[in-house]
PDB file of C-alpha atoms in Angstrom:
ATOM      1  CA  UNK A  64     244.858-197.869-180.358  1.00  0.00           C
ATOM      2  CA  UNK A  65     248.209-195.631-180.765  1.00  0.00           C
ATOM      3  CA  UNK A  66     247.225-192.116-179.713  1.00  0.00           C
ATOM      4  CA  UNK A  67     249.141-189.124-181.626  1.00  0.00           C
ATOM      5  CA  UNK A  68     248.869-185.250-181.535  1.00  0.00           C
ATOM      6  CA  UNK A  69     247.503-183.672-184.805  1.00  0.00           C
ATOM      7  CA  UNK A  70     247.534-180.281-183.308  1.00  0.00           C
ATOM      8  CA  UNK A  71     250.956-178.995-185.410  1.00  0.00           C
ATOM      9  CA  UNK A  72     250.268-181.429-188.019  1.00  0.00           C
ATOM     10  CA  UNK A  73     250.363-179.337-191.206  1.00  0.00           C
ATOM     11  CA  UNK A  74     246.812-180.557-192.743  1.00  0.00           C
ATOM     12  CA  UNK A  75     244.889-179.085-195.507  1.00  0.00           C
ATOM     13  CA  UNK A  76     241.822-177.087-193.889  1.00  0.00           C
ATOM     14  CA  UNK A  77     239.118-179.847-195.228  1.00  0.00           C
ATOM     15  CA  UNK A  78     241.167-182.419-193.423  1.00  0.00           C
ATOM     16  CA  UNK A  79     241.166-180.332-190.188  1.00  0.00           C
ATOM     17  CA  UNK A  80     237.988-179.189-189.870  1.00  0.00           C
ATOM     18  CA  UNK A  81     236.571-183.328-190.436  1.00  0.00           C
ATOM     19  CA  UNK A  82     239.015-183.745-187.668  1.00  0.00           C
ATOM     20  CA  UNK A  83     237.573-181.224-185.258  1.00  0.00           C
ATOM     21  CA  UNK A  84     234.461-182.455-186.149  1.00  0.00           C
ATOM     22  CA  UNK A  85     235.465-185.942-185.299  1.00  0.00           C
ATOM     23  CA  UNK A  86     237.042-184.917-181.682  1.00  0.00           C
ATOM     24  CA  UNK A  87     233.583-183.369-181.042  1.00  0.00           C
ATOM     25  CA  UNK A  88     231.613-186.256-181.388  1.00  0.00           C
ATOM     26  CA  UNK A  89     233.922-188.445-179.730  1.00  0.00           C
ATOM     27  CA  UNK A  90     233.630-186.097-177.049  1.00  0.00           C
ATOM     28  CA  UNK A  91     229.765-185.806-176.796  1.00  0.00           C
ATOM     29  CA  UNK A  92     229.564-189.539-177.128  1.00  0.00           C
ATOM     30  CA  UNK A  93     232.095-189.803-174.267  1.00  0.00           C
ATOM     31  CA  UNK A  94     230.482-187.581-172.030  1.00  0.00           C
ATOM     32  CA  UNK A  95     227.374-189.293-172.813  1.00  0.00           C
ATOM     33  CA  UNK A  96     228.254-192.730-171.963  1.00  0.00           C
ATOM     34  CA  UNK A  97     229.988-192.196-168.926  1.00  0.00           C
ATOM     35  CA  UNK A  98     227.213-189.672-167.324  1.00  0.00           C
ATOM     36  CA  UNK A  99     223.991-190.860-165.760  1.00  0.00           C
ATOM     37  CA  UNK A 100     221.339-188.481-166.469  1.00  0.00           C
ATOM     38  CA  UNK A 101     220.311-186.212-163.377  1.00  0.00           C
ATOM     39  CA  UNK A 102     217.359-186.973-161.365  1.00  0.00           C
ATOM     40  CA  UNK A 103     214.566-184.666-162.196  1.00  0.00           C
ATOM     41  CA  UNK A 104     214.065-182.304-159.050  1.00  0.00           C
ATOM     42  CA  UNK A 105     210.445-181.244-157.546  1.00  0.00           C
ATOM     43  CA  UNK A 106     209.366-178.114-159.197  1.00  0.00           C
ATOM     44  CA  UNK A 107     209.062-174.992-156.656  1.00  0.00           C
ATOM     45  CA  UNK A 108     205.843-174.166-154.966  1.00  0.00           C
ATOM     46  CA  UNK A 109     205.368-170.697-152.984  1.00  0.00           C
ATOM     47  CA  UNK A 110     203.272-170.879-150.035  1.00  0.00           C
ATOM     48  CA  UNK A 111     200.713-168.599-151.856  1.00  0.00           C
ATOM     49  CA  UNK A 112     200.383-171.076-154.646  1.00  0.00           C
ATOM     50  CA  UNK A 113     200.601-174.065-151.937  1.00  0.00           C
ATOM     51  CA  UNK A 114     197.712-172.860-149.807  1.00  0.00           C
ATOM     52  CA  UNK A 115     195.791-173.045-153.049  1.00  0.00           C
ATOM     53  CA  UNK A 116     196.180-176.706-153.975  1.00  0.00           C
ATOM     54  CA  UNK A 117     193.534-179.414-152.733  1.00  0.00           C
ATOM     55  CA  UNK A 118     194.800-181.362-149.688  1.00  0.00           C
ATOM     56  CA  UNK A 119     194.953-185.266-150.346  1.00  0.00           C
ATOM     57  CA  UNK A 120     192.510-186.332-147.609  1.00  0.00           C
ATOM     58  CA  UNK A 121     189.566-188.395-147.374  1.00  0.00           C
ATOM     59  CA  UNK A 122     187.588-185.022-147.283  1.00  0.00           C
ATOM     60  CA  UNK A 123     188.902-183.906-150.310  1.00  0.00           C
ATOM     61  CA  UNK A 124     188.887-184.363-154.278  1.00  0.00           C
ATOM     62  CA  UNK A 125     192.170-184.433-156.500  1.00  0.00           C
ATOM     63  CA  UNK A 126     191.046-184.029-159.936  1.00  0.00           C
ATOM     64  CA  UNK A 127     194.339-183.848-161.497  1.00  0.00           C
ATOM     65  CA  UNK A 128     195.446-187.018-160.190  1.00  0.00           C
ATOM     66  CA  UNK A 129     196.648-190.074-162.023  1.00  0.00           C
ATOM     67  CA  UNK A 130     194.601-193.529-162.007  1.00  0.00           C
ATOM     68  CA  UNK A 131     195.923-196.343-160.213  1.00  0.00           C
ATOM     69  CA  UNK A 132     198.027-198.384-162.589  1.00  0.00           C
ATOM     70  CA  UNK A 133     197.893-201.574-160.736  1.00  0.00           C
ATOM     71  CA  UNK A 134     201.358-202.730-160.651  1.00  0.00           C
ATOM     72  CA  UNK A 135     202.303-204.494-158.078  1.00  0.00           C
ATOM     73  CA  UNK A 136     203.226-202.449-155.033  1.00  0.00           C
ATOM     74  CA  UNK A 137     206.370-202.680-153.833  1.00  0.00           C
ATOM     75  CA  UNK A 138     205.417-203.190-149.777  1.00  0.00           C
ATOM     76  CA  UNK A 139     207.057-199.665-148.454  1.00  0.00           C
ATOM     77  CA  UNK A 140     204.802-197.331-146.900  1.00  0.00           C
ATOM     78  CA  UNK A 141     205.691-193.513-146.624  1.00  0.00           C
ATOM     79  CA  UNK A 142     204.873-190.956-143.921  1.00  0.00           C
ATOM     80  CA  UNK A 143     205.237-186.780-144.337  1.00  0.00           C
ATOM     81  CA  UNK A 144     206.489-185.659-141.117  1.00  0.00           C
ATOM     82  CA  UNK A 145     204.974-182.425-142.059  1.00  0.00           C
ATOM     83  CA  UNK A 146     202.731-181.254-144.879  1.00  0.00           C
ATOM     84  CA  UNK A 147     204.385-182.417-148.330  1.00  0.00           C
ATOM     85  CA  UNK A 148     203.487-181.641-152.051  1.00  0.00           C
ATOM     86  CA  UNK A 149     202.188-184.377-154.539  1.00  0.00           C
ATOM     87  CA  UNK A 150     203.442-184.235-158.079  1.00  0.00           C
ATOM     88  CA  UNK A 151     201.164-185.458-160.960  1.00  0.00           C
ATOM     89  CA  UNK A 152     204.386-187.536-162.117  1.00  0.00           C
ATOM     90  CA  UNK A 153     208.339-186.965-161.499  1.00  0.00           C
ATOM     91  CA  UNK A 154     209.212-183.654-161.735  1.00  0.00           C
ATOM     92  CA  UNK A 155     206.267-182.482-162.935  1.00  0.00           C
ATOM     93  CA  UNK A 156     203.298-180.291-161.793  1.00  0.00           C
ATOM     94  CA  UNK A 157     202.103-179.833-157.959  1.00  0.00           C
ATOM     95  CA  UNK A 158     198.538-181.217-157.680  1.00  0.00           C
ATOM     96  CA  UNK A 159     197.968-181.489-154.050  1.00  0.00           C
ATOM     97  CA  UNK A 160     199.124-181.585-150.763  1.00  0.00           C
ATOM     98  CA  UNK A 161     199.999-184.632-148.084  1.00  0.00           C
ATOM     99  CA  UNK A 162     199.074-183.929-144.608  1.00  0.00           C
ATOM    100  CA  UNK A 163     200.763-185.637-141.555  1.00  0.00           C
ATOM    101  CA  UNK A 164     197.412-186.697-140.434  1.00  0.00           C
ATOM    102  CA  UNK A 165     194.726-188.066-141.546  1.00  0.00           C
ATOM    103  CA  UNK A 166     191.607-188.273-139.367  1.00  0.00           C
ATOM    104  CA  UNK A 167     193.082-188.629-135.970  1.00  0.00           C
ATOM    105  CA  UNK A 168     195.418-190.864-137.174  1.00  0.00           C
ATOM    106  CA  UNK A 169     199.469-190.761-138.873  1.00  0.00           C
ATOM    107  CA  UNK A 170     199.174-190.782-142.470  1.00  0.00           C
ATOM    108  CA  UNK A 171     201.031-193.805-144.189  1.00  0.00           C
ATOM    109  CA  UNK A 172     200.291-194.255-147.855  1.00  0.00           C
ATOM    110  CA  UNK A 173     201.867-197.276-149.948  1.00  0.00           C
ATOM    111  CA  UNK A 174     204.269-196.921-152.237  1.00  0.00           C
ATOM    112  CA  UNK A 175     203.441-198.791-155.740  1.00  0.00           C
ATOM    113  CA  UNK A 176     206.527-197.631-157.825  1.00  0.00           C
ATOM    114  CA  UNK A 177     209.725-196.107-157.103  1.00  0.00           C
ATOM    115  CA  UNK A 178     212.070-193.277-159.945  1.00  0.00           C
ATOM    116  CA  UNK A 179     215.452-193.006-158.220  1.00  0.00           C
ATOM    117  CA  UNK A 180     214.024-190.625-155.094  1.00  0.00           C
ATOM    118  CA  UNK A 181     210.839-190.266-155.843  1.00  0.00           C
ATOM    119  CA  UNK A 182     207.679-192.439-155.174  1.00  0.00           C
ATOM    120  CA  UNK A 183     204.054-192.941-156.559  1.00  0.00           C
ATOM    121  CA  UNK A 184     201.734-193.107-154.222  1.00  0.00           C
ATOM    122  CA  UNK A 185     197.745-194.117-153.845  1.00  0.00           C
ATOM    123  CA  UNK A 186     195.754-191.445-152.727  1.00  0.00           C
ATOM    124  CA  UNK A 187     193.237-190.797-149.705  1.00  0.00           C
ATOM    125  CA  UNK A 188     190.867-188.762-151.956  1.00  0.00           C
ATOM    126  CA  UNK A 189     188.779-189.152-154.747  1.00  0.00           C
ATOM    127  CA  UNK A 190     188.430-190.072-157.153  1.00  0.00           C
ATOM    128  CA  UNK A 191     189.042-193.826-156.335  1.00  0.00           C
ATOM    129  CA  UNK A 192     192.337-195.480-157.015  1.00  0.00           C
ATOM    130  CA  UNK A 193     193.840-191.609-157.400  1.00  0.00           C
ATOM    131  CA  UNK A 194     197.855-191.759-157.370  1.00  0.00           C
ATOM    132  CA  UNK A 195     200.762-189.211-157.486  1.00  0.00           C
ATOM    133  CA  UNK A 196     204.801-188.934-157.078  1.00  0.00           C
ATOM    134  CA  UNK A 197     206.253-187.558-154.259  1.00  0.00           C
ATOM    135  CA  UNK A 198     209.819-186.624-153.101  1.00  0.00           C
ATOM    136  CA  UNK A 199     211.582-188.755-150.927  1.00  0.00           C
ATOM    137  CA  UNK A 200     213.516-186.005-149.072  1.00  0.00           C
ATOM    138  CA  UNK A 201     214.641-188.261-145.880  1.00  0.00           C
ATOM    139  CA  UNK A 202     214.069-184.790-143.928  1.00  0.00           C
ATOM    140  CA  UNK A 203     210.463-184.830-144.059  1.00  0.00           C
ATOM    141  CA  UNK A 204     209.639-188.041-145.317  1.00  0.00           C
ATOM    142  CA  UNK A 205     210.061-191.300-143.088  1.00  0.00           C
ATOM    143  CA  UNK A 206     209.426-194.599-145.142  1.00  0.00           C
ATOM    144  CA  UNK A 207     208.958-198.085-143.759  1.00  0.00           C
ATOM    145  CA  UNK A 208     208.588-201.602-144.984  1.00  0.00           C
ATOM    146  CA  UNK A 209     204.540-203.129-144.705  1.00  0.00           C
ATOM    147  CA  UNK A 210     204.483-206.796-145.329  1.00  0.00           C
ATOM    148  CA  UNK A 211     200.039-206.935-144.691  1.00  0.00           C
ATOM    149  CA  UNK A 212     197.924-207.172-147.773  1.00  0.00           C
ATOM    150  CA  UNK A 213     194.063-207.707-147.390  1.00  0.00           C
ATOM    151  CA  UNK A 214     191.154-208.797-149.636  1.00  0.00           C
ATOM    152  CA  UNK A 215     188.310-208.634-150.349  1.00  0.00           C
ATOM    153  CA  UNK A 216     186.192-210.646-152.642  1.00  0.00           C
ATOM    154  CA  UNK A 217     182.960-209.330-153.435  1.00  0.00           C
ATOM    155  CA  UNK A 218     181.117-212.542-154.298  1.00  0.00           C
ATOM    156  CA  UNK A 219     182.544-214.893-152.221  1.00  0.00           C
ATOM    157  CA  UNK A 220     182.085-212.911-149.457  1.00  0.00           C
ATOM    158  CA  UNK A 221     184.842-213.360-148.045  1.00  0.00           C
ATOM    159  CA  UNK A 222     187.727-211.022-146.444  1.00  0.00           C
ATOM    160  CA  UNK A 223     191.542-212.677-146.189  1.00  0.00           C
ATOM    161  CA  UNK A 224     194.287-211.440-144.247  1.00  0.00           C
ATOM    162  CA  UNK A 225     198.145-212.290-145.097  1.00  0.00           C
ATOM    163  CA  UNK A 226     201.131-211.164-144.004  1.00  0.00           C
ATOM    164  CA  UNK A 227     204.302-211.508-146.162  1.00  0.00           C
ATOM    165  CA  UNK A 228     202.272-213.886-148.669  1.00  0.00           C
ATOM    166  CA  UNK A 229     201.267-216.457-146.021  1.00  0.00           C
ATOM    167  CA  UNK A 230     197.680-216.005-144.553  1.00  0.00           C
ATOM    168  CA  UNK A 231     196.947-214.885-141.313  1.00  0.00           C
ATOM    169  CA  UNK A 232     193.039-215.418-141.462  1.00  0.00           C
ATOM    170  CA  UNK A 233     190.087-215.658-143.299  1.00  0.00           C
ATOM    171  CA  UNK A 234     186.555-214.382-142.476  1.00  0.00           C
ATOM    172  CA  UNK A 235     183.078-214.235-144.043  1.00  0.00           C
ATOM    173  CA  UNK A 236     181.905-211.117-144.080  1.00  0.00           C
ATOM    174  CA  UNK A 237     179.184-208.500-145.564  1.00  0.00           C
ATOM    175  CA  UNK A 238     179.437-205.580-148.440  1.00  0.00           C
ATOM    176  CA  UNK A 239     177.342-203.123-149.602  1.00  0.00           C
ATOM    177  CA  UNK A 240     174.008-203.343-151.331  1.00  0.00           C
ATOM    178  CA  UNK A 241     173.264-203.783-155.139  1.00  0.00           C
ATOM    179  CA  UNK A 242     172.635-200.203-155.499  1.00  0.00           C
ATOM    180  CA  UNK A 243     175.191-198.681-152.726  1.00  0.00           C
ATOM    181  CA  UNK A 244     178.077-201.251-153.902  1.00  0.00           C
ATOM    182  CA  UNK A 245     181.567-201.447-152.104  1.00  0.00           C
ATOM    183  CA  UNK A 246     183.682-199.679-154.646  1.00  0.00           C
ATOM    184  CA  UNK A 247     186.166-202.467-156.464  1.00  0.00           C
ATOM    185  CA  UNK A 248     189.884-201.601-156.785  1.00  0.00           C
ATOM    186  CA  UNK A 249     193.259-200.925-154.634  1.00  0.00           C
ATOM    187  CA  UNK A 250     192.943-199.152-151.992  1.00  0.00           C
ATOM    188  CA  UNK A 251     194.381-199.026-148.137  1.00  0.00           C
ATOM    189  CA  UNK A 252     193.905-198.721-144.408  1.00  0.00           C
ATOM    190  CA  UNK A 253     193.661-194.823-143.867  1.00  0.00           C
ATOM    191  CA  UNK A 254     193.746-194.735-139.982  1.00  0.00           C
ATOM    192  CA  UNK A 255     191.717-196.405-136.622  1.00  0.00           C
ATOM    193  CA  UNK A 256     189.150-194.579-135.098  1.00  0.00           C
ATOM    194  CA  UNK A 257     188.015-195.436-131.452  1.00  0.00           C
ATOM    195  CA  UNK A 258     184.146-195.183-131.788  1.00  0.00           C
ATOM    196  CA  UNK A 259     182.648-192.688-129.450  1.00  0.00           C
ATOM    197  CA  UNK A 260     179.236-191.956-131.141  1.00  0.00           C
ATOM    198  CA  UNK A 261     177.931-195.485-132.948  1.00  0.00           C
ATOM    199  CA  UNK A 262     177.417-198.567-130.935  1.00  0.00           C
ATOM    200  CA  UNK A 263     178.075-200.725-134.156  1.00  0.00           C
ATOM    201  CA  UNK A 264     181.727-201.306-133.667  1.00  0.00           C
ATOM    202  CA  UNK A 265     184.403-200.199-130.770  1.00  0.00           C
ATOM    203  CA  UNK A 266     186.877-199.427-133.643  1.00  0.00           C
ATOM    204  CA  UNK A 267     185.996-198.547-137.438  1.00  0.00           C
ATOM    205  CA  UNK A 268     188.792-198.856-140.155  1.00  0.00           C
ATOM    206  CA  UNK A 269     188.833-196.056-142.564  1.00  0.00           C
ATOM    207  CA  UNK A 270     190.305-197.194-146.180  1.00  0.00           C
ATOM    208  CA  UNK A 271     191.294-195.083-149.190  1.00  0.00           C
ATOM    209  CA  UNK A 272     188.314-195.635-151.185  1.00  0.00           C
ATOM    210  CA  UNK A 273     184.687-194.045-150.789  1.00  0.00           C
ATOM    211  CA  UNK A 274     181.104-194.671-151.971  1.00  0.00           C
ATOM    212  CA  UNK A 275     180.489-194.392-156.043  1.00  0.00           C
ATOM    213  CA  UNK A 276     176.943-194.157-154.461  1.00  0.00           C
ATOM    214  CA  UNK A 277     177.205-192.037-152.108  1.00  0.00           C
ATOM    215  CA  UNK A 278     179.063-188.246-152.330  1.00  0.00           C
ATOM    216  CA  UNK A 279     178.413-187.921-148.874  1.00  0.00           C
ATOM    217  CA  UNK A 280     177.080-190.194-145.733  1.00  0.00           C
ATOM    218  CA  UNK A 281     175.866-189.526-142.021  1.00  0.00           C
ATOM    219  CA  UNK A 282     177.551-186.254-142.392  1.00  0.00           C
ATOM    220  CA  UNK A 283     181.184-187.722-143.931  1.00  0.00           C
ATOM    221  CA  UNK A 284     182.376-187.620-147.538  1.00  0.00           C
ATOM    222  CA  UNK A 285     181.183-191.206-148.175  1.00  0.00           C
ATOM    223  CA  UNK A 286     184.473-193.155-146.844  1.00  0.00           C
ATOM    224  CA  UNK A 287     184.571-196.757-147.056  1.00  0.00           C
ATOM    225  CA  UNK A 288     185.003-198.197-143.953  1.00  0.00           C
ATOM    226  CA  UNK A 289     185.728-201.616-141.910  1.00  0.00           C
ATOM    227  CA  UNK A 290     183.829-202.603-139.271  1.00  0.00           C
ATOM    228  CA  UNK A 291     181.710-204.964-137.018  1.00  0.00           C
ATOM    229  CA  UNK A 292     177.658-204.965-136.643  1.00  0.00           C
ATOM    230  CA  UNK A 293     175.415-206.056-133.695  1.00  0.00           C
ATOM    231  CA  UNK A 294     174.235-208.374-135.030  1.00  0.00           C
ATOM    232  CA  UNK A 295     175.166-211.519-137.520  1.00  0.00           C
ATOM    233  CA  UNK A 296     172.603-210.210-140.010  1.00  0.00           C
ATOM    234  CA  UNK A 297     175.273-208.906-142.164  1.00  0.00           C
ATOM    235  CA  UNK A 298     176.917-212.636-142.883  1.00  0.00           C
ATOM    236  CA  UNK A 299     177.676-213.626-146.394  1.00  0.00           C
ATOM    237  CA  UNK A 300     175.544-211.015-147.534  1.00  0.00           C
ATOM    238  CA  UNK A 301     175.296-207.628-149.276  1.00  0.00           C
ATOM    239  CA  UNK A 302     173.101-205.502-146.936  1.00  0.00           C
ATOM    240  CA  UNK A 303     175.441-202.418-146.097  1.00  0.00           C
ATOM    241  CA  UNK A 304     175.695-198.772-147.321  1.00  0.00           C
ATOM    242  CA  UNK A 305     179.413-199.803-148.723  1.00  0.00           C
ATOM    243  CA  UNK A 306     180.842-200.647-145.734  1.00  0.00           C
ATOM    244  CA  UNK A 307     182.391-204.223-145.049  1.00  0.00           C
ATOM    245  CA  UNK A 308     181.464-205.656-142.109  1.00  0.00           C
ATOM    246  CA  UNK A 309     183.099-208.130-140.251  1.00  0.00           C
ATOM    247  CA  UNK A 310     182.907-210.171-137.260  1.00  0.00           C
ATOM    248  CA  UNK A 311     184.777-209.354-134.233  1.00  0.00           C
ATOM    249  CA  UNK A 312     188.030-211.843-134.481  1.00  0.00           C
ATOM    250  CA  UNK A 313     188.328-210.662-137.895  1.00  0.00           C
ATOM    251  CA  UNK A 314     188.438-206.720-136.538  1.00  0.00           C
ATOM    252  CA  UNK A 315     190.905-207.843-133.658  1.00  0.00           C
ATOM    253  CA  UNK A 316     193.004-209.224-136.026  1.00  0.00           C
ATOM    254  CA  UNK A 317     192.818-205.772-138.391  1.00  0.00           C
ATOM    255  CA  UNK A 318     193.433-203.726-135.353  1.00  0.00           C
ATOM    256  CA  UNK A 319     197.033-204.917-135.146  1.00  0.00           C
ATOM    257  CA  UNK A 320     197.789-204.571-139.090  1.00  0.00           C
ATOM    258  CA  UNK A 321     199.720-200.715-139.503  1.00  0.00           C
ATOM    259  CA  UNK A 322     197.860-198.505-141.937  1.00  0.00           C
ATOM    260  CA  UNK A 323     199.244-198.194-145.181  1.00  0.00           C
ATOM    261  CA  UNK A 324     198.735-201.738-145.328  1.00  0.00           C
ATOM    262  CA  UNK A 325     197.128-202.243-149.342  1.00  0.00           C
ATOM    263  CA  UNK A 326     193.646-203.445-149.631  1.00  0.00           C
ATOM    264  CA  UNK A 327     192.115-205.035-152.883  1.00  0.00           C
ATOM    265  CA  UNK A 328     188.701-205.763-153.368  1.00  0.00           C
ATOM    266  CA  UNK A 329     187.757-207.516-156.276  1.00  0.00           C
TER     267      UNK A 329
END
């Protein structure tokens, strides 16, 4: 296209103002094309307003909070190296707050969907399957790839363990009773606690999800757990307060999986 100057062209005034008009749009459209659009930032919360959002643990409810989607998470894991807010969806309202820690143990929640630096994230709280965005600000947030899924299927009783899509083992194992059910859906390993007060198991698992049954249990807010028994009572059977219990190769095996790791029961 030949370019030419119409700036001391001697027009009538209907001519120049279509070709102002034209030079505008040209411009818009040229400014449009050529600029992505900017990333929606997090929206400011003072401490005063901070202190008074619910913290995302496994004590806590999150009542604003998105349900789980279920698309298919994308295997990174984040950690808050400090207490972090939770957005209800990019750039939008604060709805709770991410501790470092979770019960004794680093918090690591998996990522399920990523918006140019932000994340969405499942949950520790309730409701079940609760998720929300959060910033990925490299200067409090460390992220890391986790290639473990585990599931667990209900009525085959049966708890699998891969790594990276190719199984690591398989175990047959116990859930929770007709009327104290282990809650279906996505959910993940919340931490590993050394067991100092029930003989049941040296090490319980804590996941994401908690007790539909149960608001609160032997003093706790009802968390689903992963664990061995005493006993082989519990095999291929549904004879537990929500709980899935396994046998002892199947917990060694768990023990070495790093939390954050999803978990689907189905």
């Amino acid at each position: 296209m030949e370019s030419f100057d119409v700036s001391n062209r001697r027009l009538p005034k209907w001519n120049r103002a279509k070709i102002c008009c034209f030079a505008a749009v040209v411009t818009l459209l040229a400014a449009g094309c050529g600029s992505e659009p900017a990333t929606p930032v997090p929206v400011a919360v003072n401490q005063e307003d901070l202190t008074l959002l619910p913290q995302a643990t496994t004590f806590a409810t999150v009542p604003d909070a998105a349900k789980d989607s279920g698309a298919p998470a994308t295997g990174k894991v984040v950690h808050p190296k400090d207490e972090i807010v939770v957005y209800q969806s990019v750039g939008g309202k604060a709805i709770a707050r991410l501790p470092s820690i979770q019960v004794g143990s680093p918090t690591w929640v998996p990522v399920l969907s990523e918006q140019d630096d932000w994340a969405e994230i499942l949950l520790p709280a309730r409701p079940n399957a609760a998720v929300g965005w959060v910033h990925l600000n490299p200067a409090v947030v460390e992220t890391a790839q986790n290639d473990y899924t585990i599931k667990v299927d209900r009525a085959a009783f049966s708890l699998e363990l891969d790594r990276a899509g190719k199984p690591v083992g398989n175990w047959t194992v116990g859930t929770g009773k007709p009327e104290f059910p282990t809650p279906a859906g996505r959910a993940f390993l919340l931490a590993s606690i050394e067991e100092t007060v029930n003989k049941y198991s040296p090490i319980v698992l804590p996941l994401s999800a908690h007790s539909e049954s149960h608001e609160t249990f032997g003093g706790g807010p009802g968390t689903v757990g992963i664990h061995t028994w005493p006993n082989d009572s519990y095999v291929g059977k549904a004879n537990s307060d929500g709980c899935i219990r396994v046998p002892q190769a199947a917990l060694d095996e768990l023990v070495k999986v790093p939390l954050g790791a999803i978990v689907t029961i189905v």
